[in-house]
């Protein structure tokens, strides 16, 4: 209270503002609004440019000097097409595609010499085969972030890691694509993924499969899966890779073979009216004995199988135990149907395996690697996936569990 008994007076309180100030009193608010608009515009432009950059085609070949040599033994570098018609002249390539629309009406596209290929209803397979469906910078980045996060987490736990992408039949036999595709075949998503992944433990099977195909079929004309012989060739590639990157360990076992045999035609496309075609399915004739493998299938049933025979993915999730395995190591394997041809070697090399579907075809139930590792305590984690799944890049917000 003041000495006069009235309330304390704050200087200027309750007094009207001068008339000259009234016309300027909204200026700070106007300035703030303008600055907010500018910030929003800058943010929008920046995001637009980032989105535009992410939507550009990813590189098809590694940048010079990108490979530090760590994984150089994990597959000799395969040749990349000299031209990229779906990048360099997409309009002309689309004209060729449209002119052959009649050839693209069915679920299966007929190639040369009796060969057939899935059309685009299966993960844009035929568009992938010719390079029409390529990966963007954003898609390649999503895969790389996904696998590098997993690689770092497993390395911190002292767990070995291997990524094994099985090429499509058209990647190994591009010469069997339809004649009308001549001139419009470019690189595939696998080329792009590998170009960005020299720092990841990826096994590149393409070179060795193409070399082996010169003498015996590693794919057949009427099946999208590689043959048992193709799986053997790939195991040789992986064993060489693993031995080079883990030189202190005992080399992986590669069984000797006496010959490559042709069995019968397994026509995956028969339901679409595609006739049988040679060469038939090829299998290695092993010169060594395989130990029996005990399999615990998804329904809990137990069965002992001939270790030299493939284990079908329909049994998954499944666990295997091999008493006479080459090592005491245990493997966690996330795989698809292309892994069938590799199961004989997994079962002989590892005392135990846990094999699960990765479901990279739709990401409806993505694998939680952290939970699986905690449950099964593996010495090595192998991710095996078919090339065609690469167009299904990990969605935003989906991770590995780490």
C-alpha atoms as one frame of an Amber mdcrd trajectory, in Angstrom:
protein
   0.000   0.000   0.000   1.104   3.578  -0.620   1.270   6.242   2.057  -1.992
   7.655   0.752  -3.726   4.373   1.557  -4.451   3.591  -2.139  -3.190   0.560
  -4.063   0.326   0.507  -5.478   0.432   2.085  -8.908   2.470   0.449 -11.705
   3.808   3.074 -14.051   1.746   3.187 -17.205  -0.756   0.554 -16.100  -4.266
   1.134 -17.337  -3.231   4.064 -19.501  -4.237   4.073 -23.152  -1.500   3.492
 -25.809  -0.520   6.482 -27.865  -2.440   6.742 -31.137   0.725   6.499 -33.206
   1.524   3.043 -31.744  -1.825   1.463 -32.613  -1.061   1.225 -36.328   2.187
  -0.714 -35.602   1.174  -2.994 -32.769   0.387  -5.965 -35.115   3.732  -5.770
 -36.932   5.503  -8.318 -34.664   2.706 -10.810 -35.309   2.895 -10.179 -39.037
   6.667 -10.647 -39.012   6.292 -13.889 -37.056   3.683 -15.157 -39.523   5.896
 -14.299 -42.505   8.905 -16.022 -40.916   6.795 -19.103 -40.169   5.585 -19.173
 -43.776   9.158 -18.873 -45.065  10.301 -21.675 -42.745   7.454 -23.886 -43.898
   8.229 -23.135 -47.546  11.931 -23.882 -47.053  11.033 -27.108 -45.256   8.648
 -28.123 -48.020  11.213 -27.409 -50.734  13.893 -29.264 -48.806  11.658 -32.286
 -48.276  10.604 -32.193 -51.928  14.223 -32.271 -53.011  15.003 -35.092 -50.586
  12.015 -37.074 -51.842  12.987 -36.371 -55.445  16.549 -37.538 -54.789  15.317
 -40.691 -53.024  13.103 -41.497 -56.019  16.020 -41.481 -58.476  17.424 -44.813
 -59.740  20.111 -46.218 -57.475  23.580 -46.818 -58.893  24.101 -50.054 -60.819
  27.832 -50.369 -60.182  29.917 -49.689 -57.064  31.539 -46.289 -56.776  35.287
 -46.398 -57.530  37.163 -47.486 -54.426  33.983 -48.393 -52.542  35.081 -51.981
 -51.875  37.696 -52.194 -49.143  38.367 -55.821 -50.013  36.881 -57.296 -46.824
  34.290 -59.296 -48.730  36.102 -59.532 -52.053  36.180 -63.334 -51.789  32.410
 -63.483 -51.350  31.762 -63.749 -55.058  33.822 -62.617 -58.063  32.362 -59.429
 -59.476  29.782 -60.132 -62.140  29.531 -58.075 -65.303  26.922 -55.299 -65.359
  25.197 -54.449 -68.680  26.899 -51.634 -70.556  23.601 -49.868 -71.180  20.600
 -49.058 -69.033  17.750 -48.634 -71.546  15.106 -48.070 -68.860  17.127 -45.150
 -67.519  18.790 -43.728 -70.618  15.752 -43.946 -72.919  12.746 -45.091 -70.925
  10.240 -43.780 -73.475  11.657 -45.908 -76.283  11.837 -48.948 -74.008   8.221
 -48.463 -72.977   7.223 -48.348 -76.631   8.796 -51.763 -77.170   7.068 -53.050
 -74.043   3.683 -51.722 -75.187   4.149 -53.119 -78.689   4.429 -56.586 -77.154
   1.493 -56.280 -74.785  -0.028 -59.474 -76.213   2.990 -61.395 -74.915   2.373
 -59.989 -71.449  -1.292 -60.968 -71.049  -0.665 -64.242 -69.222   0.771 -64.948
 -65.746   3.803 -66.521 -67.425   5.892 -64.947 -70.191   7.358 -67.335 -72.762
  11.025 -66.927 -73.609  13.303 -68.719 -76.035  14.068 -72.463 -76.257  11.114
 -73.416 -74.083  11.991 -71.075 -71.240   9.267 -69.374 -69.223   9.299 -66.603
 -66.629   6.763 -65.320 -64.133   5.033 -62.127 -65.213   4.575 -59.068 -63.017
   1.886 -60.556 -60.786   4.723 -62.117 -58.785   6.591 -59.145 -57.325   6.942
 -57.445 -60.721   9.173 -60.341 -61.740   9.285 -59.806 -65.484   9.783 -56.064
 -65.156  12.664 -56.867 -62.821  14.088 -59.345 -65.337  14.533 -56.674 -68.022
  15.384 -53.780 -65.700  12.077 -51.961 -66.117  11.490 -52.244 -62.372  14.653
 -50.974 -60.727  15.386 -49.871 -57.191  15.383 -46.235 -56.185  17.979 -44.572
 -54.007  15.452 -44.654 -51.188  14.753 -48.376 -51.573  18.420 -49.320 -51.665
  19.015 -47.079 -48.655  16.194 -48.769 -46.753  17.686 -52.214 -47.364  21.175
 -51.038 -46.471  20.025 -49.389 -43.244  18.074 -52.512 -42.328  20.945 -54.927
 -42.847  23.690 -52.659 -41.514  21.737 -52.228 -38.275  21.460 -55.993 -38.007
  25.119 -56.543 -38.898  26.327 -54.092 -36.254  24.077 -55.585 -33.568  25.172
 -59.142 -34.294  28.829 -58.144 -34.440  28.498 -56.551 -31.001  27.229 -59.906
 -29.727  30.043 -61.831 -31.409  27.662 -63.510 -33.863  28.704 -64.195 -37.447
  26.413 -62.866 -40.189  25.889 -63.701 -43.853  23.451 -62.286 -46.438  22.799
 -64.614 -49.366  20.634 -63.363 -52.225  19.718 -66.020 -54.771  19.661 -64.655
 -58.340  16.599 -65.156 -60.509  16.746 -67.508 -63.501  16.642 -64.492 -65.832
  19.717 -63.025 -64.130  21.732 -66.160 -64.877  20.169 -66.880 -68.282  19.272
 -63.457 -69.743  19.809 -64.845 -73.230  16.655 -66.931 -72.774  14.357 -63.936
 -72.378  11.942 -63.344 -75.290  13.555 -62.183 -78.524  11.558 -58.953 -78.461
  13.391 -57.854 -75.267  16.692 -57.525 -77.141  17.876 -53.966 -76.649  15.734
 -53.228 -73.600  17.425 -55.463 -71.006  19.294 -53.536 -68.349  20.551 -54.202
 -64.849  18.447 -55.789 -62.149  17.684 -54.744 -58.562  20.345 -57.215 -57.441
  22.990 -55.191 -59.297  21.848 -52.095 -57.441  21.730 -53.736 -54.033  25.217
 -55.180 -54.454  26.576 -51.852 -55.718  25.579 -50.245 -52.414  26.585 -53.109
 -50.133  30.340 -53.560 -50.337  30.468 -52.989 -46.578  27.982 -55.777 -45.848
  28.655 -59.551 -45.687  26.789 -60.325 -48.904  27.620 -63.415 -50.951  27.388
 -62.784 -54.700  26.617 -66.057 -56.483  26.130 -64.693 -60.005  29.588 -65.182
 -61.478  29.998 -68.779 -60.313  26.463 -69.769 -61.295  26.929 -68.357 -64.781
  30.228 -70.202 -65.149  28.694 -73.478 -63.970  25.712 -73.010 -66.296  28.036
 -73.375 -69.270  28.237 -77.124 -68.609  25.214 -78.064 -66.475  21.897 -76.369
 -65.811  21.713 -74.376 -62.584  18.126 -73.394 -63.467  15.747 -75.227 -65.785
  13.452 -73.646 -68.401  10.205 -74.339 -66.546  10.985 -73.641 -62.889  11.751
 -70.368 -61.104  13.905 -72.178 -58.511  17.516 -73.095 -58.989  18.350 -76.783
 -59.219  20.038 -78.867 -56.534  23.207 -78.536 -58.603  22.823 -74.755 -58.528
  22.606 -74.935 -54.741  25.831 -76.956 -54.632  27.656 -74.377 -56.753  26.418
 -71.648 -54.422  27.583 -73.571 -51.346  31.061 -73.722 -52.882  30.958 -69.929
 -53.335  29.800 -69.337 -49.771  32.366 -71.759 -48.342  35.172 -69.914 -50.166
  33.816 -66.602 -48.892  33.532 -67.827 -45.340  36.968 -69.431 -45.340  38.575
 -66.221 -46.593  36.854 -64.004 -44.020  37.427 -66.459 -41.139  40.859 -67.768
 -42.005  41.590 -68.964 -38.456  38.656 -71.401 -38.466  38.426 -74.863 -39.967
  37.339 -74.557 -43.607  33.700 -75.269 -44.372  32.987 -78.721 -45.732  32.293
 -78.999 -49.450  31.425 -82.587 -50.362  33.185 -84.131 -53.330  31.014 -85.207
 -56.253  31.422 -87.817 -58.940  29.122 -86.252 -61.521  26.135 -84.015 -62.185
  23.006 -85.983 -63.017  19.796 -84.997 -64.785  16.649 -86.301 -63.143  13.270
 -85.269 -64.497  11.429 -82.114 -65.516   9.807 -80.268 -62.623   7.403 -77.970
 -64.459   6.326 -75.176 -62.125   4.384 -73.508 -64.947   2.386 -76.541 -66.145
  -0.825 -75.126 -64.665  -0.468 -72.165 -67.054  -0.228 -74.388 -70.119   3.547
 -74.236 -70.450   4.883 -77.494 -71.922   7.763 -79.418 -70.385  11.204 -78.467
 -71.651  14.765 -79.681 -71.337  17.308 -79.535 -69.794  15.902 -81.416 -66.834
  16.531 -80.829 -63.133  20.180 -81.388 -62.190  21.517 -82.889 -58.962  25.055
 -83.560 -57.727  26.086 -87.203 -57.421  27.923 -87.079 -54.111  31.116 -89.058
 -53.592  30.825 -88.714 -49.817  28.303 -89.873 -47.259  25.953 -87.472 -45.479
  24.859 -87.833 -41.870  21.166 -88.203 -41.099  19.367 -85.081 -39.875  16.591
 -84.969 -37.294  13.924 -82.399 -38.136  11.365 -80.976 -35.733   8.685 -79.431
 -37.947   6.291 -76.578 -37.236   3.614 -78.952 -35.933   6.024 -80.513 -33.454
   6.423 -83.744 -35.366   9.871 -85.306 -35.568  11.338 -87.037 -38.569  14.808
 -88.224 -39.504  15.777 -87.437 -43.094  18.595 -88.346 -45.441  21.024 -85.471
 -44.974  21.827 -85.356 -48.691  18.223 -84.512 -49.599  16.735 -80.983 -49.578
  14.343 -80.018 -46.784  11.281 -78.278 -48.147  10.352 -74.870 -46.821   6.789
 -76.098 -46.220   8.110 -77.623 -42.966   9.083 -74.224 -41.576   9.520 -73.035
 -38.940  11.678 -76.028 -38.174  14.707 -77.020 -36.166  17.369 -79.524 -37.233
  19.886 -81.507 -35.231  22.775 -83.429 -36.752  24.721 -85.627 -34.336  27.587
 -86.130 -36.779  27.774 -82.532 -38.038  31.106 -81.134 -39.172  31.074 -78.473
 -36.441  29.338 -77.791 -33.142  28.141 -74.421 -34.432  24.456 -73.494 -34.375
  22.821 -71.388 -37.081  19.716 -69.207 -37.197  18.553 -69.111 -40.815  15.870
 -66.794 -42.199  14.973 -68.119 -45.639  12.456 -68.754 -48.405  11.866 -71.607
 -50.844  15.168 -70.965 -52.623  16.877 -72.212 -49.483  15.720 -75.777 -50.166
  18.792 -76.478 -52.291  21.120 -75.281 -49.514  19.614 -77.297 -46.673  21.810
 -80.405 -47.186  24.937 -78.342 -46.527  23.502 -76.385 -43.615  22.467 -79.672
 -42.028  25.949 -81.177 -42.367  27.979 -78.123 -41.385  25.952 -76.997 -38.350
  25.074 -79.182 -35.365  21.785 -77.341 -35.029  19.796 -74.961 -37.195  16.655
 -72.991 -36.642  15.031 -72.172 -39.976  12.212 -69.646 -40.327  10.501 -67.848
 -43.193  11.584 -64.220 -43.403   8.376 -63.093 -45.156  10.130 -60.345 -47.096
   7.446 -60.761 -49.756   4.922 -58.640 -47.864   6.347 -57.546 -44.450   3.094
 -58.576 -42.748   5.034 -60.340 -39.990   8.659 -59.160 -40.216  11.214 -61.203
 -38.286  12.318 -59.957 -34.891  15.980 -60.890 -35.014  16.678 -59.801 -31.482
  13.978 -62.079 -30.078  15.109 -64.988 -32.277  18.750 -64.541 -31.288  17.817
 -64.355 -27.622  15.782 -67.552 -27.953  18.133 -69.704 -30.037  21.574 -68.278
 -29.149  23.120 -68.935 -32.594  26.772 -68.726 -33.531  25.846 -67.527 -37.004
  22.839 -65.834 -38.602  22.177 -66.440 -42.292  19.627 -64.442 -44.268  18.821
 -66.146 -47.574  16.369 -64.410 -49.889  15.341 -64.639 -53.512  16.381 -61.728
 -55.711  12.802 -60.876 -56.608  12.053 -59.883 -52.980  14.386 -56.881 -53.273
  11.599 -54.706 -54.713   9.876 -55.028 -51.322  12.170 -52.684 -49.430  11.651
 -52.434 -45.652   8.814 -49.962 -44.971   9.445 -46.908 -42.828   9.318 -47.802
 -39.152   9.983 -51.521 -39.667  13.231 -52.686 -38.128  15.112 -55.811 -37.147
  14.223 -55.761 -33.485  17.544 -54.177 -32.549
